[in-house]
Coordinates of C-alpha atoms in Angstrom, one line a residue:
X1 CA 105.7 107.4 309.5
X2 CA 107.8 109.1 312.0
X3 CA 107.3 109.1 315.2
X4 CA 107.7 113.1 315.6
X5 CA 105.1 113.9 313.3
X6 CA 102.9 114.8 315.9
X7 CA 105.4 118.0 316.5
X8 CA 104.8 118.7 312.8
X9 CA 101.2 118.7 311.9
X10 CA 98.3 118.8 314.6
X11 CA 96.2 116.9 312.5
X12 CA 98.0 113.8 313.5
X13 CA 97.7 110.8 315.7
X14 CA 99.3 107.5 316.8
X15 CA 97.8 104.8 314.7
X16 CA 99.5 101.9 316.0
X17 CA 96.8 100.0 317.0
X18 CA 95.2 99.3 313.2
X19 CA 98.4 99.0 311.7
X20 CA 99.6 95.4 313.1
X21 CA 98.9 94.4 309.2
X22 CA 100.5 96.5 307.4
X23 CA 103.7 95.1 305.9
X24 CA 107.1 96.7 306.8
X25 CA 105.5 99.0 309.2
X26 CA 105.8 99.7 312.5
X27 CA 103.3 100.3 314.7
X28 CA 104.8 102.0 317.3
X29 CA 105.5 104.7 315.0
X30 CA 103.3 104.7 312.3
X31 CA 100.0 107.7 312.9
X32 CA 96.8 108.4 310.9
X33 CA 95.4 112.1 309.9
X34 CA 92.4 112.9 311.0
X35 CA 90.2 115.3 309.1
X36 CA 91.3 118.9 310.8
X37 CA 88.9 121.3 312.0
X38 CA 87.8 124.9 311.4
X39 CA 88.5 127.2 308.3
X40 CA 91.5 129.5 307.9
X41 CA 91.5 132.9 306.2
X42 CA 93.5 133.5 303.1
X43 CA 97.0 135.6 303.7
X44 CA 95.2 138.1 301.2
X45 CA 92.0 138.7 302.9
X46 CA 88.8 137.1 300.9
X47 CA 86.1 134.9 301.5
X48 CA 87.5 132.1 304.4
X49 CA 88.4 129.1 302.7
X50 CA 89.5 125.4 303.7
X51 CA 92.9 124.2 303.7
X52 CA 94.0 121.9 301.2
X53 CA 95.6 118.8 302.3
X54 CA 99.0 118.1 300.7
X55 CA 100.5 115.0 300.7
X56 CA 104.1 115.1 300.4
X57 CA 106.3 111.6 300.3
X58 CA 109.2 112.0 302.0
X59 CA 108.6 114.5 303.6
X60 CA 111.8 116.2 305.4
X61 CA 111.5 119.1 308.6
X62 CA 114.4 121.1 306.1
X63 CA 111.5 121.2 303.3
X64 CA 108.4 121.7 305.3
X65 CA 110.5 125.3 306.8
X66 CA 110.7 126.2 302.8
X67 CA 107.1 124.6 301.9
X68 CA 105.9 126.9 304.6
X69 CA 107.2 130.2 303.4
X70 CA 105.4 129.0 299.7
X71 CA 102.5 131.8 298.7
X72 CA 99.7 131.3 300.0
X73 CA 100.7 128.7 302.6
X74 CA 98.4 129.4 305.1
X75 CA 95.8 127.4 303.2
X76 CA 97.8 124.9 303.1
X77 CA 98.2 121.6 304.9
X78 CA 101.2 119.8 304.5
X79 CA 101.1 116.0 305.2
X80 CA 103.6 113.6 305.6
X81 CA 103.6 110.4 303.4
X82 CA 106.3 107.9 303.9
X83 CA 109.6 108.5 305.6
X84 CA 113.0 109.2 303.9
X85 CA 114.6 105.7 305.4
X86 CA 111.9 104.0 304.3
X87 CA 112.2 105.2 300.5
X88 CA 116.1 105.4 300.4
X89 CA 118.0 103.0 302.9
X90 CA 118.8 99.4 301.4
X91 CA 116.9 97.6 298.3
X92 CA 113.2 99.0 298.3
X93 CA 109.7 97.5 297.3
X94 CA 108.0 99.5 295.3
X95 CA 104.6 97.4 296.0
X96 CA 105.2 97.6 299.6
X97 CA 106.3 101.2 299.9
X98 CA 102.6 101.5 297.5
X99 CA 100.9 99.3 300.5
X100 CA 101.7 101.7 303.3
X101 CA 101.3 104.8 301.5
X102 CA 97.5 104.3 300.4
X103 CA 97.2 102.5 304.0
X104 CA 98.2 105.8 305.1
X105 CA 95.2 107.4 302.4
X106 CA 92.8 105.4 302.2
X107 CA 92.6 105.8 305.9
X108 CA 92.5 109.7 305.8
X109 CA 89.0 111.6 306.9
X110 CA 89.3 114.8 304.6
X111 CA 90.0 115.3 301.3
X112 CA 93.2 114.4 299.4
X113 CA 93.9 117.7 297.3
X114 CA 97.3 117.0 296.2
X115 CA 100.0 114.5 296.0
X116 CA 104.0 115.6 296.1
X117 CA 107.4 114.8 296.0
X118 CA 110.8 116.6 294.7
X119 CA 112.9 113.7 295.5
X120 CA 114.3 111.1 292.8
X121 CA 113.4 107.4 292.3
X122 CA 111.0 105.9 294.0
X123 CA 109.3 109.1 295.0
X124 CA 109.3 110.5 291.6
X125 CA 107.3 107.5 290.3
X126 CA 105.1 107.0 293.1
X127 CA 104.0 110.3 292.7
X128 CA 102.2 109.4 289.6
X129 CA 101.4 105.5 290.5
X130 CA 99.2 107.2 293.6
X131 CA 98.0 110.0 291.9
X132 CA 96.3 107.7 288.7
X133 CA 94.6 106.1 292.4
X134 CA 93.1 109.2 294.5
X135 CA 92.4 111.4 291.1
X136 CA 95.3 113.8 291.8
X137 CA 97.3 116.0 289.6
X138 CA 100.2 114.5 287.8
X139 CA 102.2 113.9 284.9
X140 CA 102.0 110.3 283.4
X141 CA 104.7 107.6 284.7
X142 CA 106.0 106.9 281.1
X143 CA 107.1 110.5 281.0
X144 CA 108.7 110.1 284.4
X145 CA 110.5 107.0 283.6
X146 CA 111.7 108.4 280.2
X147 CA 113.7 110.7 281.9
X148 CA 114.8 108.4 285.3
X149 CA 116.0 105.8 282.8
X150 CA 119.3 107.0 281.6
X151 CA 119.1 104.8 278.5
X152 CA 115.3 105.4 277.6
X153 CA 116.2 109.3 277.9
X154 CA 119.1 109.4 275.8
X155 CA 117.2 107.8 272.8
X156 CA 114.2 110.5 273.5
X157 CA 116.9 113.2 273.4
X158 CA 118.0 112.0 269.6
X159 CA 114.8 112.5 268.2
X160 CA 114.4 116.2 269.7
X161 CA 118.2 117.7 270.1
X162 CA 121.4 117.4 268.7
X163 CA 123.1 118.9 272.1
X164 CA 123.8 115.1 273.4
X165 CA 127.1 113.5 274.1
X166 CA 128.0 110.2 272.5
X167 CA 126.3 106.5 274.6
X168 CA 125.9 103.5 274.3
X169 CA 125.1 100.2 276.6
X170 CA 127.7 97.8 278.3
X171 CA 127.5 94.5 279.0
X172 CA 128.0 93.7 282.8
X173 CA 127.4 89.7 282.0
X174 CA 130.2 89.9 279.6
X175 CA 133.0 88.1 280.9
X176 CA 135.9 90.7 279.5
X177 CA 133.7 93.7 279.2
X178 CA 134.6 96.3 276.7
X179 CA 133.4 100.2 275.3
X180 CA 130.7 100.1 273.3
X181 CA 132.1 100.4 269.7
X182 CA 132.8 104.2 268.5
X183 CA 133.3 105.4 271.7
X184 CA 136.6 106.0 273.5
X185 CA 138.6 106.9 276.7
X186 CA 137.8 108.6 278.8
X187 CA 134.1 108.7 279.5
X188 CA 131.4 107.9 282.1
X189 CA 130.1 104.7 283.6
X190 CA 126.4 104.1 285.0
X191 CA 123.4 102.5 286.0
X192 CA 120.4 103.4 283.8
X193 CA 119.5 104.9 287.5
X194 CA 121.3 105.5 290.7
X195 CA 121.0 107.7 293.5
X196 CA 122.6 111.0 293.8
X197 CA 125.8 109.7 290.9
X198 CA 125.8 106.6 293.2
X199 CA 128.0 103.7 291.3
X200 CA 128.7 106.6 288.7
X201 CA 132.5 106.4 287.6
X202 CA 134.9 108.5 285.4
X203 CA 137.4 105.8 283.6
X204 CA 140.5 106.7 281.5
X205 CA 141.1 103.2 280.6
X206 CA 140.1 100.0 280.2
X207 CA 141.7 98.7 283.5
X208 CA 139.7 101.6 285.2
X209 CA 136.7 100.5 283.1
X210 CA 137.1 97.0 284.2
X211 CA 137.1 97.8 287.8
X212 CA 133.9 100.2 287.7
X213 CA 131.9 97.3 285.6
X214 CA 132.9 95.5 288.6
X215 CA 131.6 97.3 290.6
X216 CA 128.1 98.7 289.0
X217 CA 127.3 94.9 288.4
X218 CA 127.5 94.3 292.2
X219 CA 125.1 96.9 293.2
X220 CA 123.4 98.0 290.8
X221 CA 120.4 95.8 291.5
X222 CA 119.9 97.7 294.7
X223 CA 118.0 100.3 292.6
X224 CA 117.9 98.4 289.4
X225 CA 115.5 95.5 290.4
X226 CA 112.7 98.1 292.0
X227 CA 113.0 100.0 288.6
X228 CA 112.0 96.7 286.7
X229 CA 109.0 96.7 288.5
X230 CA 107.8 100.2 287.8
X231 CA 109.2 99.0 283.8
X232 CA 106.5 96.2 283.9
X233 CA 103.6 98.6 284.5
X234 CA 104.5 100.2 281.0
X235 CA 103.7 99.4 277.3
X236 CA 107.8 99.7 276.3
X237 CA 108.4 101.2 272.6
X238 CA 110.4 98.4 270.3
X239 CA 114.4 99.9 271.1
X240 CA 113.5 99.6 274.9
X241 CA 111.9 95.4 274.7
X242 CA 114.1 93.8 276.8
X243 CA 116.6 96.6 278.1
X244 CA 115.1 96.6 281.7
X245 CA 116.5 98.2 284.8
X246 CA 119.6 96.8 285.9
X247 CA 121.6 98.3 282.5
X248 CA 125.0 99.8 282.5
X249 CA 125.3 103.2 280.1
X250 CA 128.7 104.4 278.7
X251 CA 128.6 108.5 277.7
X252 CA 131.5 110.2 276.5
X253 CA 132.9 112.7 279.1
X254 CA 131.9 116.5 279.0
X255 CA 133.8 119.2 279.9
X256 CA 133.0 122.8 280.3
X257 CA 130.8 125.0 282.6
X258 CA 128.0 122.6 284.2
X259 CA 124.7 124.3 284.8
X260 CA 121.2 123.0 285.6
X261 CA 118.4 124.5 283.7
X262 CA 114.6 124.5 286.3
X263 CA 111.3 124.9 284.7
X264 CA 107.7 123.5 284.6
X265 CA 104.9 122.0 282.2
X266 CA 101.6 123.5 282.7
X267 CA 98.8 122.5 279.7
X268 CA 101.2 121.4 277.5
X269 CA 103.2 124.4 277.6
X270 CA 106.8 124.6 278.5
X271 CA 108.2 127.5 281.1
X272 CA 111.4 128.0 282.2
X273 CA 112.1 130.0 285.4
X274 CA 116.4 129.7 286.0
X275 CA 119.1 128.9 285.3
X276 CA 122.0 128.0 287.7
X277 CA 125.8 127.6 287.5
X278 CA 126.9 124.3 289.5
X279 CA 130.9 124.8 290.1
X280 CA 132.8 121.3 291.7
X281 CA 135.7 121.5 294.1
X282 CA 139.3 121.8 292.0
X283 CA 140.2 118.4 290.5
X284 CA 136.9 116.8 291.0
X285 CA 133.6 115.8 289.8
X286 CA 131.9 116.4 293.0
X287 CA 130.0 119.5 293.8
X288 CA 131.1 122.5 296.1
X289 CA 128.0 124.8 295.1
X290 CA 125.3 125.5 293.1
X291 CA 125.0 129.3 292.1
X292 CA 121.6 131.4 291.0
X293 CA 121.0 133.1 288.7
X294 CA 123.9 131.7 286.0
X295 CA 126.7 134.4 284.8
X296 CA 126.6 132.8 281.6
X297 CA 125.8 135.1 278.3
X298 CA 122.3 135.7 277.9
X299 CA 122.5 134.0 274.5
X300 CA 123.8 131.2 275.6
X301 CA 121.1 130.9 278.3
X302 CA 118.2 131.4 275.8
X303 CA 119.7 128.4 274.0
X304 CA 119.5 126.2 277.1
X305 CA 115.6 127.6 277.4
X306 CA 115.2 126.3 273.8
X307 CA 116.9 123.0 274.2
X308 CA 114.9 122.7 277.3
X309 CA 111.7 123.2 276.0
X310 CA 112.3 121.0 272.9
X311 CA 113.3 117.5 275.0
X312 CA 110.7 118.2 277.6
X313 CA 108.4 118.4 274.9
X314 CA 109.7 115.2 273.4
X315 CA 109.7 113.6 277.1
X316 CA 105.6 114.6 277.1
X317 CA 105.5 115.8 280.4
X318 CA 102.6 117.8 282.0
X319 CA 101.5 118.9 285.5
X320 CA 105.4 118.7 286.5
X321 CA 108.3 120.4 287.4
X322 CA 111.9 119.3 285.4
X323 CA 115.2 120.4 286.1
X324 CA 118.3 119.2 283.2
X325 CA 121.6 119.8 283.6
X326 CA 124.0 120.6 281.2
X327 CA 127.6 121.2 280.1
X328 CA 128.6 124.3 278.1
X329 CA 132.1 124.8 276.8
X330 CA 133.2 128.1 275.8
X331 CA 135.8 127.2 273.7
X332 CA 133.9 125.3 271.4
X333 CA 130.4 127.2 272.0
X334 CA 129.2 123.8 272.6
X335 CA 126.3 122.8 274.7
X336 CA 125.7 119.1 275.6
X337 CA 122.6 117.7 278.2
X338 CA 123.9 115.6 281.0
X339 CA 120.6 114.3 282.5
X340 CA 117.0 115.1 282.7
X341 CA 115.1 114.6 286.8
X342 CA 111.7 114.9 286.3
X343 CA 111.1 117.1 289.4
X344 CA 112.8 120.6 290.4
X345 CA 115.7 120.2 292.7
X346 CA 114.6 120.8 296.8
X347 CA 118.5 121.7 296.9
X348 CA 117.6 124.7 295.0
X349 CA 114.4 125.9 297.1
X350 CA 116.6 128.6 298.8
X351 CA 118.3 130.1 296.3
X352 CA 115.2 130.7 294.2
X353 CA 113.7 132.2 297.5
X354 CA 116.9 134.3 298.1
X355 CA 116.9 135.8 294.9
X356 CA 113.1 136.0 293.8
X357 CA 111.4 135.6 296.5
X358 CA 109.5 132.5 296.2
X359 CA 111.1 129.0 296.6
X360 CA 110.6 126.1 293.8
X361 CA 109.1 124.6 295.9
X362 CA 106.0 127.0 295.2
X363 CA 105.7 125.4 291.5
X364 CA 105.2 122.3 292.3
X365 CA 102.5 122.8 294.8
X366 CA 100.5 125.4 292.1
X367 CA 101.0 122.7 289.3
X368 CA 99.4 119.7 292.3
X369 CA 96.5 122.4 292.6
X370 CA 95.9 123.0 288.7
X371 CA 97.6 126.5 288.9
X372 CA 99.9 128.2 286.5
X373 CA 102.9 128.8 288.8
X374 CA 103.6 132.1 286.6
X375 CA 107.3 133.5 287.2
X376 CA 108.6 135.9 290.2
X377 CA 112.1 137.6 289.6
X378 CA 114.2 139.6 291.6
X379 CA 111.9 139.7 294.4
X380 CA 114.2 138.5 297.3
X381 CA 116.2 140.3 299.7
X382 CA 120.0 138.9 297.8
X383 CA 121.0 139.8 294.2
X384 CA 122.8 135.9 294.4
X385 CA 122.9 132.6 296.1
X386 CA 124.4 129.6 296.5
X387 CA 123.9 126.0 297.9
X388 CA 127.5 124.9 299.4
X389 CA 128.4 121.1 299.8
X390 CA 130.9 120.7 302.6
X391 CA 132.4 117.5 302.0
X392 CA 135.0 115.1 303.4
X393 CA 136.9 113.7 300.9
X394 CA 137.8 110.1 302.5
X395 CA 136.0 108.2 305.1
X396 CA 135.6 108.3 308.8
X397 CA 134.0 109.0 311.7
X398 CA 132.3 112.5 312.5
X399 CA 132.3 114.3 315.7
X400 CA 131.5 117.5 317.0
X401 CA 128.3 117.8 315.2
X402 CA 126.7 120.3 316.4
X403 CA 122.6 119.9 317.8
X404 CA 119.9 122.5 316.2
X405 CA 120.3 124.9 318.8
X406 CA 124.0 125.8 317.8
X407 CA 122.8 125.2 314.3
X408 CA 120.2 128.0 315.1
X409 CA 122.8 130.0 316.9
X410 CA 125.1 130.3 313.5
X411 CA 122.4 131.0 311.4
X412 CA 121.1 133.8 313.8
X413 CA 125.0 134.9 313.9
X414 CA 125.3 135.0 310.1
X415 CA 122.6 136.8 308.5
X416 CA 121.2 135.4 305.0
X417 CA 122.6 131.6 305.7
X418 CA 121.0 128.7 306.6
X419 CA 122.4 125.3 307.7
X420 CA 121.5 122.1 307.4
X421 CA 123.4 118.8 308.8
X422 CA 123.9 115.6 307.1
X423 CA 125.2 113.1 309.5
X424 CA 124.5 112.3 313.0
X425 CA 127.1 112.5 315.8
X426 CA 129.6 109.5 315.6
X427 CA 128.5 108.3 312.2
X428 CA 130.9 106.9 309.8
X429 CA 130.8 108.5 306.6
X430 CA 130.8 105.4 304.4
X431 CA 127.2 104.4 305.6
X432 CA 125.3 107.4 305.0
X433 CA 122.6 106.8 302.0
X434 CA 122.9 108.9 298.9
X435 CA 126.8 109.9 298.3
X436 CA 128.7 110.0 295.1
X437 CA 131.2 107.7 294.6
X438 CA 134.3 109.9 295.6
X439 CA 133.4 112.3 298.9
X440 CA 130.6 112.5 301.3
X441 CA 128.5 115.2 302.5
X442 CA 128.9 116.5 305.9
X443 CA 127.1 119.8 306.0
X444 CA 124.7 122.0 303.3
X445 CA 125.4 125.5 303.6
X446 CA 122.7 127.9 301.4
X447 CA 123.7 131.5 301.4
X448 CA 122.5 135.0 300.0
X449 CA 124.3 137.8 299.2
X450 CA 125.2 140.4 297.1
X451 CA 128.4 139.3 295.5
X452 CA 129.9 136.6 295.0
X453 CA 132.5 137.3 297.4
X454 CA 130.1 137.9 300.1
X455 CA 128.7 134.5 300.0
X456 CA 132.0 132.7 299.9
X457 CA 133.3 134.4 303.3
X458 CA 129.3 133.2 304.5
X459 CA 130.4 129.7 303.8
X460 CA 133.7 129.9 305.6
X461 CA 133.0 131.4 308.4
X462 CA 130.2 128.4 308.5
X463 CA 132.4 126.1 308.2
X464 CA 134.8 127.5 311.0
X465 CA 131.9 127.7 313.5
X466 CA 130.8 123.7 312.7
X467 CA 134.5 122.7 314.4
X468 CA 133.8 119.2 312.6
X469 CA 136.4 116.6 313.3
X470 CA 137.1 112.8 311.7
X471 CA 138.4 110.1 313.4
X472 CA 141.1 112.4 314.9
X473 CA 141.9 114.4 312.1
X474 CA 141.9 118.2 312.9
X475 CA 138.9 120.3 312.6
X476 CA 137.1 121.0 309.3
X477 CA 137.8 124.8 308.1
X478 CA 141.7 124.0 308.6
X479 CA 142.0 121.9 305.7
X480 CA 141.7 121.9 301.7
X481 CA 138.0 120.3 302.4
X482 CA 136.8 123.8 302.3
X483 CA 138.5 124.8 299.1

């Protein structure tokens, strides 16, 4: 745990003295809850109630601002549960990150009401691992891992939708690997999981399809041998015996208009609550925003609610938040699924709060709690918003980054943004956690507005007032990084 949780939630306190045992964890920093004192009054009057303690695994000071501004947080508690380096940085264990969460639990004096997370794998499947343990709500972990396992997913999707693109596996042991047969140049290589399109490669030929095997079989056990753990605690269907984690996946490549689709399962029935436009920088496949709600046709977007509904279905999800992405080309009126995550996108939280009012965030604590989420619209202060990605498109060194007071000071300056930093001061880009495999994220920029024109001067004049620099290499809003 981190050392500042203290500054987050009152109920904590410095543990280190029972936690000597506890592998991988330091005592120094670690800290227990104690059960917290005293009732608190519901925002909307009523009889006075407890608060509920949340758990939530990974828990970031970016998310708790938005998991505070949820309805109804004031009865809330919000807890952390395991630190972000812990569950992303290097090879991880799942039985040891397991130890020192229910450590963490089993230790608690109050009750445990709900157990969280909205990040990928290995929160996403410790979510349901700890939940079968303190009787929490959750969907199963065979639904989670048939939509973390790119593979396992893909096979679900046949039997439910047509509106896939053309896979198949590759062999990374074979000495002159090759396409798998039917399929041709150019598509997409990757592990059956990764984080954040880590070791994920576009290839126009078989030399650049040599080189990616390459390198996918050098690190995709990083990821790929925790996953075969969580694989082991499931009875596998016949076409996935013997598949395990550390599997390569060749899809055909999409093109069109990519757009992420965010709903939830509550009692078996399937809601969707947005739809969002994701737009990359010119000439690449890595993001520069995410956009709510989506300007596509509405028929088209009641086709993405039915496809939706039909693989998540398929998936048998319950209790959970989902958000799919998808390619539509206009040309061909063709819609194709890209991926399923089996948990709504935090990068979304402030859009959804921009525009109707409540974050994401929201559904997933209601669905913890055994709540029908329900839908708000059009309830926020901005008609649109939109998540920027300021990236640097080669390596380095950042400076200049600017502390949370100057952070604050920008935010304050330009109304309807908010501004979150993704390296620290004098950190080279190459070793931050969590990049694709062609740019790197230097800053988050979410902004409201009322036009699409509005929000993109926002996110310049953001960018002018981070006066980022690289290694030497002028200030950031004076170059094409900013597109």
């Amino acid at each position: 745990m981190p050392g500042g949780c203290s500054r987050l939630c009152p109920g904590f306190v410095p543990a280190w003295p029972w936690l000597r045992g506890v592998v991988g964890l330091d005592p120094r920093t670690a800290c227990l809850v104690r059960q917290p004192t005293g009732p608190v009054r519901p925002q909307d009057g009523g009889d006075t109630v407890s608060k509920r303690n949340i758990f939530v695994i990974g828990l970031s000071d970016a998310n708790l601002r938005t998991l505070e501004t949820v309805p109804d947080a004031v009865q809330y508690r919000f807890l952390p549960l395991l630190t972000l380096d812990e569950l992303q940085v290097g090879e991880v264990s799942v039985p040891d990150l397991l130890e020192k969460a229910q450590y963490v639990l089993d230790a608690f004096d109050g009750t445990i009401d709900a157990i969280v997370g909205y990040w990928d794998f290995p929160v996403s499947t410790l979510v349901p691992l700890l939940a079968e343990r303190y009787g929490t709500r959750s969907t199963s972990l065979e639904s989670i891992v048939k939509c973390e396992h790119k593979y396992w997913s893909r096979l679900e999707q046949e039997k439910a939708v047509k509106e896939h693109p053309r896979f198949g596996r590759v062999d990374l042991s074979a000495s002159d690997p090759r396409p798998p047969e039917g399929m041709s140049f150019p598509m997409w290589l990757k592990p059956a999981l990764s984080y954040s399109s880590e070791l994920a490669f576009g290839v126009k030929n078989q030399e650049e399809f040599g080189a990616a095997v390459a390198e996918i079989r050098d690190g995709i056990s990083r990821v790929g041998r925790p996953f075969d753990h969580i694989l082991d605690q499931l009875d596998l269907p016949p076409e996935m015996e013997g598949v395990g984690g550390q599997v390569c996946l060749a899809e055909e490549s999409l093109t069109g208009i990519q757009v992420a689709v965010e709903g939830y399962v509550h009692n078996g029935e399937v809601t969707v609550y947005g739809v969002l436009d994701s737009i990359n920088y010119p000439d690449s496949s890595s993001f520069l925003r995410h956009q709510y709600p989506s300007t596509l046709p509405a028929p088209v977007v009641q086709r993405l609610h039915d496809v939706s509904q039909r693989v998540i279905k398929q998936i048998g999800m319950d209790s959970a938040t989902f958000s799919i992405e998808y390619f539509y080309d206009p040309g061909a009126d063709a819609l194709n699924l890209l991926e399923i995550n089996p948990r709504h996108s935090q990068s979304h939280a402030e859009l959804f709060e921009y525009v109707d009012g409540v974050p994401n965030h929201h559904h997933m604590i209601s669905l913890a709690l055994d709540k029908d989420p329900g839908v708000t619209r059009s309830a926020g202060p901005y008609r649109v918003a939109a998540k920027w990605y300021y990236r640097w498109f080669a390596d380095g060194v950042v400076h200049g980054v600017p502390d949370q007071e100057a952070v604050r000071r920008i935010e304050r300056e330009i109304p309807g943004v908010r501004v979150d930093m993704v390296p620290e001061e004098g950190q080279r880009l190459s070793r931050m956690p969590e990049q694709d495999s062609y740019s790197f994220e230097v800053a988050h920029i979410f902004t409201g507005g009322d036009s699409e024109e509005e929000m993109r001067e926002k996110f310049d004049r953001c960018v002018a007032s981070l006066h980022l620099a690289f290694d030497g290499i002028p200030p950031a809003g004076q170059d094409s990084t900013t597109a």
